[in-house]
mmCIF file of C-alpha atoms in Angstrom:
data_model
loop_
_atom_site.group_PDB
_atom_site.id
_atom_site.type_symbol
_atom_site.label_atom_id
_atom_site.label_comp_id
_atom_site.label_asym_id
_atom_site.label_seq_id
_atom_site.Cartn_x
_atom_site.Cartn_y
_atom_site.Cartn_z
ATOM 1 C CA ASN A 951 11.989 9.971 13.356
ATOM 2 C CA ALA A 952 13.111 9.037 10.047
ATOM 3 C CA GLY A 953 10.525 6.104 9.658
ATOM 4 C CA VAL A 954 10.990 3.886 7.044
ATOM 5 C CA THR A 955 13.685 3.596 5.393
ATOM 6 C CA GLN A 956 14.504 1.388 2.274
ATOM 7 C CA THR A 957 18.300 0.666 0.036
ATOM 8 C CA PRO A 958 19.130 0.947 -2.957
ATOM 9 C CA LYS A 959 16.365 3.700 -4.060
ATOM 10 C CA PHE A 960 17.424 2.791 -7.674
ATOM 11 C CA GLN A 961 19.337 -1.258 -9.016
ATOM 12 C CA VAL A 962 20.101 -2.523 -12.496
ATOM 13 C CA LEU A 963 20.685 -6.655 -12.253
ATOM 14 C CA LYS A 964 21.510 -8.762 -14.589
ATOM 15 C CA THR A 965 19.192 -12.393 -14.575
ATOM 16 C CA GLY A 966 20.064 -14.745 -12.356
ATOM 17 C CA GLN A 967 22.117 -12.864 -10.079
ATOM 18 C CA SER A 968 21.219 -12.271 -6.404
ATOM 19 C CA MET A 969 20.750 -9.061 -4.874
ATOM 20 C CA THR A 970 18.715 -7.896 -0.985
ATOM 21 C CA LEU A 971 16.398 -4.957 -0.370
ATOM 22 C CA GLN A 972 17.045 -3.495 2.954
ATOM 23 C CA CYS A 973 14.431 -2.637 5.116
ATOM 24 C CA ALA A 974 14.890 -0.357 8.770
ATOM 25 C CA GLN A 975 11.652 1.009 10.609
ATOM 26 C CA ASP A 976 12.409 3.226 13.769
ATOM 27 C CA MET A 977 8.718 3.453 15.338
ATOM 28 C CA ASN A 978 8.380 0.351 17.111
ATOM 29 C CA HIS A 979 6.291 -0.991 14.626
ATOM 30 C CA GLU A 980 6.129 -5.641 14.289
ATOM 31 C CA TYR A 981 4.454 -5.664 11.485
ATOM 32 C CA MET A 982 6.743 -4.957 8.353
ATOM 33 C CA SER A 983 5.483 -5.995 4.946
ATOM 34 C CA TRP A 984 6.807 -6.109 1.285
ATOM 35 C CA TYR A 985 4.974 -5.139 -1.581
ATOM 36 C CA ARG A 986 5.668 -5.341 -5.163
ATOM 37 C CA GLN A 987 3.528 -2.121 -7.938
ATOM 38 C CA ASP A 988 3.598 -3.098 -11.335
ATOM 39 C CA PRO A 989 1.660 -0.620 -13.333
ATOM 40 C CA GLY A 990 -2.085 -0.227 -13.569
ATOM 41 C CA MET A 991 -1.649 -3.356 -10.519
ATOM 42 C CA GLY A 992 -1.924 -1.300 -7.753
ATOM 43 C CA LEU A 993 0.272 -2.773 -4.482
ATOM 44 C CA ARG A 994 0.560 -6.818 -4.061
ATOM 45 C CA LEU A 995 1.955 -8.416 -1.257
ATOM 46 C CA ILE A 996 4.758 -10.819 -1.465
ATOM 47 C CA HIS A 997 5.578 -11.511 2.142
ATOM 48 C CA TYR A 998 5.019 -9.663 5.649
ATOM 49 C CA SER A 999 5.824 -10.464 9.336
ATOM 50 C CA VAL A 1000 4.626 -10.137 12.435
ATOM 51 C CA GLY A 1001 7.173 -9.273 14.702
ATOM 52 C CA ALA A 1002 11.138 -10.729 14.645
ATOM 53 C CA GLY A 1003 11.651 -15.234 13.813
ATOM 54 C CA ILE A 1004 7.933 -14.399 12.285
ATOM 55 C CA THR A 1005 7.180 -14.462 8.470
ATOM 56 C CA ASP A 1006 4.873 -15.821 5.892
ATOM 57 C CA GLN A 1007 4.037 -15.227 3.042
ATOM 58 C CA GLY A 1008 1.961 -13.967 0.512
ATOM 59 C CA GLU A 1009 0.350 -13.171 -2.940
ATOM 60 C CA VAL A 1010 3.069 -13.287 -4.607
ATOM 61 C CA PRO A 1011 5.968 -14.665 -2.470
ATOM 62 C CA ASN A 1012 8.272 -17.247 -5.452
ATOM 63 C CA GLY A 1013 11.400 -16.049 -6.377
ATOM 64 C CA TYR A 1014 11.645 -14.131 -3.109
ATOM 65 C CA ASN A 1015 12.861 -15.114 0.521
ATOM 66 C CA VAL A 1016 13.414 -12.864 3.811
ATOM 67 C CA SER A 1017 13.631 -12.989 7.302
ATOM 68 C CA ARG A 1018 12.752 -10.577 10.248
ATOM 69 C CA SER A 1019 16.181 -11.382 12.977
ATOM 70 C CA THR A 1020 15.574 -8.041 14.629
ATOM 71 C CA THR A 1021 11.751 -6.399 15.095
ATOM 72 C CA GLU A 1022 13.926 -3.363 12.590
ATOM 73 C CA ASP A 1023 15.015 -4.816 9.883
ATOM 74 C CA PHE A 1024 13.556 -6.850 7.426
ATOM 75 C CA PRO A 1025 15.130 -7.483 4.232
ATOM 76 C CA LEU A 1026 14.219 -8.911 0.973
ATOM 77 C CA ARG A 1027 15.686 -11.367 -1.094
ATOM 78 C CA LEU A 1028 15.769 -12.556 -4.274
ATOM 79 C CA LEU A 1029 17.281 -15.455 -4.648
ATOM 80 C CA SER A 1030 18.272 -16.028 -9.004
ATOM 81 C CA ALA A 1031 16.843 -12.403 -11.071
ATOM 82 C CA ALA A 1032 14.559 -12.470 -13.594
ATOM 83 C CA PRO A 1033 13.329 -9.931 -15.514
ATOM 84 C CA SER A 1034 9.419 -10.448 -14.395
ATOM 85 C CA GLN A 1035 10.622 -9.052 -10.694
ATOM 86 C CA THR A 1036 11.480 -5.891 -12.850
ATOM 87 C CA SER A 1037 8.689 -3.722 -10.346
ATOM 88 C CA VAL A 1038 9.109 -1.089 -7.636
ATOM 89 C CA TYR A 1039 9.559 -2.720 -4.582
ATOM 90 C CA PHE A 1040 7.515 -1.134 -1.266
ATOM 91 C CA CYS A 1041 8.089 -2.256 2.686
ATOM 92 C CA ALA A 1042 5.473 -1.070 4.946
ATOM 93 C CA SER A 1043 6.035 -0.650 8.849
ATOM 94 C CA SER A 1044 2.627 -0.562 11.135
ATOM 95 C CA TYR A 1045 1.052 -1.718 14.509
ATOM 96 C CA SER A 1046 -1.634 -2.447 16.020
ATOM 97 C CA ILE A 1047 -3.033 -2.276 19.889
ATOM 98 C CA ASN A 1048 -5.404 -5.326 19.671
ATOM 99 C CA PHE A 1049 -4.197 -8.956 18.767
ATOM 100 C CA GLY A 1050 -6.917 -9.306 15.401
ATOM 101 C CA GLY A 1051 -8.386 -5.231 15.894
ATOM 102 C CA PRO A 1052 -7.278 -2.308 13.622
ATOM 103 C CA VAL A 1053 -3.870 -2.441 12.560
ATOM 104 C CA TYR A 1054 -2.788 1.490 12.385
ATOM 105 C CA GLY A 1055 0.202 3.694 11.156
ATOM 106 C CA TYR A 1056 1.215 1.866 8.748
ATOM 107 C CA THR A 1057 3.876 3.283 6.319
ATOM 108 C CA PHE A 1058 5.943 2.905 3.559
ATOM 109 C CA GLY A 1059 9.946 3.406 2.903
ATOM 110 C CA SER A 1060 10.312 5.381 -0.339
ATOM 111 C CA GLY A 1061 10.349 2.811 -2.938
ATOM 112 C CA THR A 1062 13.094 0.578 -5.115
ATOM 113 C CA ARG A 1063 12.997 0.313 -8.947
ATOM 114 C CA LEU A 1064 14.215 -3.100 -9.834
ATOM 115 C CA THR A 1065 15.170 -3.416 -13.608
ATOM 116 C CA VAL A 1066 16.209 -7.049 -13.962
ATOM 117 C CA VAL A 1067 17.731 -7.426 -17.734
ATOM 118 C CA GLU B 393 -10.519 -14.707 -4.226
ATOM 119 C CA ASP B 394 -9.792 -11.520 -2.578
ATOM 120 C CA LYS B 395 -10.525 -8.158 -4.482
ATOM 121 C CA VAL B 396 -10.825 -4.269 -4.690
ATOM 122 C CA VAL B 397 -11.751 -2.898 -7.281
ATOM 123 C CA GLN B 398 -11.198 1.161 -7.552
ATOM 124 C CA SER B 399 -13.441 3.440 -10.286
ATOM 125 C CA PRO B 400 -12.916 5.747 -12.427
ATOM 126 C CA LEU B 401 -8.831 4.131 -13.800
ATOM 127 C CA SER B 402 -8.299 7.765 -14.767
ATOM 128 C CA LEU B 403 -9.955 11.198 -14.333
ATOM 129 C CA VAL B 404 -9.288 14.554 -15.615
ATOM 130 C CA VAL B 405 -10.953 17.564 -13.921
ATOM 131 C CA HIS B 406 -10.948 21.346 -13.895
ATOM 132 C CA GLU B 407 -9.379 22.685 -10.713
ATOM 133 C CA GLY B 408 -11.767 23.795 -8.657
ATOM 134 C CA ASP B 409 -13.973 20.857 -9.740
ATOM 135 C CA THR B 410 -14.740 18.184 -7.020
ATOM 136 C CA VAL B 411 -14.158 14.535 -7.208
ATOM 137 C CA THR B 412 -15.888 11.363 -5.959
ATOM 138 C CA LEU B 413 -13.573 8.320 -6.226
ATOM 139 C CA ASN B 414 -15.140 4.559 -5.591
ATOM 140 C CA CYS B 415 -13.297 1.211 -4.022
ATOM 141 C CA SER B 416 -15.766 -1.697 -4.037
ATOM 142 C CA TYR B 417 -14.200 -4.648 -2.247
ATOM 143 C CA GLU B 418 -14.915 -8.289 -1.202
ATOM 144 C CA VAL B 419 -11.915 -9.902 1.345
ATOM 145 C CA THR B 420 -12.919 -12.120 3.872
ATOM 146 C CA ASN B 421 -11.677 -11.023 7.425
ATOM 147 C CA PHE B 422 -12.025 -6.847 6.823
ATOM 148 C CA ARG B 423 -10.813 -5.100 9.614
ATOM 149 C CA SER B 424 -10.420 -2.058 8.001
ATOM 150 C CA LEU B 425 -10.171 0.708 4.359
ATOM 151 C CA LEU B 426 -7.514 2.438 4.089
ATOM 152 C CA TRP B 427 -6.974 5.356 1.295
ATOM 153 C CA TYR B 428 -3.602 6.502 0.108
ATOM 154 C CA LYS B 429 -2.473 9.728 -2.274
ATOM 155 C CA GLN B 430 0.305 8.557 -4.491
ATOM 156 C CA GLU B 431 2.294 10.897 -5.939
ATOM 157 C CA LYS B 432 5.899 9.973 -7.027
ATOM 158 C CA LYS B 433 7.281 8.254 -4.572
ATOM 159 C CA ALA B 434 5.787 5.904 -1.314
ATOM 160 C CA PRO B 435 2.024 5.693 -0.636
ATOM 161 C CA THR B 436 1.255 8.169 2.531
ATOM 162 C CA PHE B 437 -2.036 8.175 4.655
ATOM 163 C CA LEU B 438 -5.029 9.817 4.110
ATOM 164 C CA PHE B 439 -8.123 7.795 5.708
ATOM 165 C CA MET B 440 -8.489 3.987 7.991
ATOM 166 C CA LEU B 441 -12.020 4.078 7.910
ATOM 167 C CA THR B 442 -13.372 1.127 9.732
ATOM 168 C CA SER B 443 -16.980 1.387 10.616
ATOM 169 C CA SER B 444 -19.963 2.378 8.487
ATOM 170 C CA GLY B 445 -21.776 5.401 7.698
ATOM 171 C CA ILE B 446 -19.329 7.790 9.974
ATOM 172 C CA GLU B 447 -17.637 9.984 7.372
ATOM 173 C CA LYS B 448 -13.893 11.324 8.005
ATOM 174 C CA LYS B 449 -12.403 14.498 7.209
ATOM 175 C CA SER B 450 -8.583 16.506 6.121
ATOM 176 C CA GLY B 451 -9.640 19.872 4.229
ATOM 177 C CA ARG B 452 -11.099 19.562 1.232
ATOM 178 C CA LEU B 453 -10.979 15.578 1.458
ATOM 179 C CA SER B 454 -13.267 13.387 3.322
ATOM 180 C CA SER B 455 -14.420 9.678 3.081
ATOM 181 C CA ILE B 456 -17.376 6.953 3.982
ATOM 182 C CA LEU B 457 -17.593 3.440 4.336
ATOM 183 C CA ASP B 458 -20.418 1.149 3.109
ATOM 184 C CA LYS B 459 -19.984 -1.693 5.005
ATOM 185 C CA LYS B 460 -23.457 -3.501 4.212
ATOM 186 C CA GLU B 461 -22.713 -2.538 0.889
ATOM 187 C CA LEU B 462 -19.219 -3.132 1.378
ATOM 188 C CA PHE B 463 -17.566 0.228 -0.896
ATOM 189 C CA SER B 464 -16.177 3.040 -0.033
ATOM 190 C CA ILE B 465 -15.901 6.595 -1.609
ATOM 191 C CA LEU B 466 -13.591 9.722 -0.877
ATOM 192 C CA ASN B 467 -14.792 12.733 -2.179
ATOM 193 C CA ILE B 468 -12.507 16.051 -3.109
ATOM 194 C CA THR B 469 -13.848 19.064 -3.619
ATOM 195 C CA ALA B 470 -12.530 22.134 -4.088
ATOM 196 C CA THR B 471 -9.775 20.285 -6.106
ATOM 197 C CA GLN B 472 -6.070 22.282 -6.342
ATOM 198 C CA THR B 473 -3.283 21.026 -9.086
ATOM 199 C CA GLY B 474 -1.636 19.085 -6.309
ATOM 200 C CA ASP B 475 -4.410 17.758 -5.932
ATOM 201 C CA SER B 476 -3.409 15.342 -9.148
ATOM 202 C CA ALA B 477 -1.978 11.176 -8.794
ATOM 203 C CA VAL B 478 -2.831 8.522 -7.913
ATOM 204 C CA TYR B 479 -5.097 7.666 -5.874
ATOM 205 C CA LEU B 480 -5.299 4.293 -3.929
ATOM 206 C CA CYS B 481 -7.729 1.964 -2.011
ATOM 207 C CA ALA B 482 -6.689 -1.160 -0.153
ATOM 208 C CA VAL B 483 -8.564 -2.758 2.180
ATOM 209 C CA HIS B 484 -6.730 -4.683 5.792
ATOM 210 C CA GLN B 485 -7.482 -8.845 5.780
ATOM 211 C CA GLY B 486 -6.423 -10.563 7.797
ATOM 212 C CA ALA B 487 -3.204 -11.279 9.244
ATOM 213 C CA GLN B 488 -1.443 -8.101 8.506
ATOM 214 C CA LYS B 489 -2.018 -8.127 4.979
ATOM 215 C CA LEU B 490 -3.157 -5.501 2.553
ATOM 216 C CA VAL B 491 -5.360 -6.505 -0.140
ATOM 217 C CA PHE B 492 -4.960 -2.732 -2.486
ATOM 218 C CA GLY B 493 -6.608 -2.084 -6.241
ATOM 219 C CA GLN B 494 -5.977 -0.415 -9.057
ATOM 220 C CA GLY B 495 -5.314 3.453 -7.839
ATOM 221 C CA THR B 496 -7.126 5.778 -9.299
ATOM 222 C CA ARG B 497 -4.905 8.043 -11.778
ATOM 223 C CA LEU B 498 -6.551 11.609 -11.313
ATOM 224 C CA THR B 499 -5.314 14.792 -12.748
ATOM 225 C CA ILE B 500 -6.728 18.232 -11.877
ATOM 226 C CA ASN B 501 -5.918 20.373 -15.097
ATOM 227 C CA PRO B 502 -5.702 24.795 -14.028
#
């Protein structure tokens, strides 16, 4: 199993450009999330999805869009890149056995290092 | 506001020492607390804790949760240089959200 696959691994954008960070998982997990990691701030949740067709905002959603058309894929779109979006982005997937119960198998992709100049 | 606070933020010890990393939290709808180790790339899972007072162990690493006092500790005994990493604490709360602490950067000197 590949687990969680993110592409690209590195990207440099100019201010105002748009792009999509790709995330795919092959574990049939229903939950998927996007986080950004900045120095000294841990990981912060951008958007998450509890299943195909269902997405919701996390802690820092502004400037980002997501969609979940399939269980496997959860792309993150930057609409108009800004230097403040320079960060490392991680996609994660997980599952639960009972609704409202513990979540298991939390697996992170290897990350995308994005620089906006 | 939900928050997770880790301490210390940075720790330097010698190989063979024992270290204790701390994680305190204030979140709504607590489901579980997770510990991760992060080296160069993605965080890798260490433990998930859901019940108070039950120690989880994996080799030289162990962790315990206190849901009354709202904290967890991660212990590493007989540290090795390969234990050098950032250790992240996260609390799973509510609808599929992980709230992370800032991380503890652990450096093990030979």
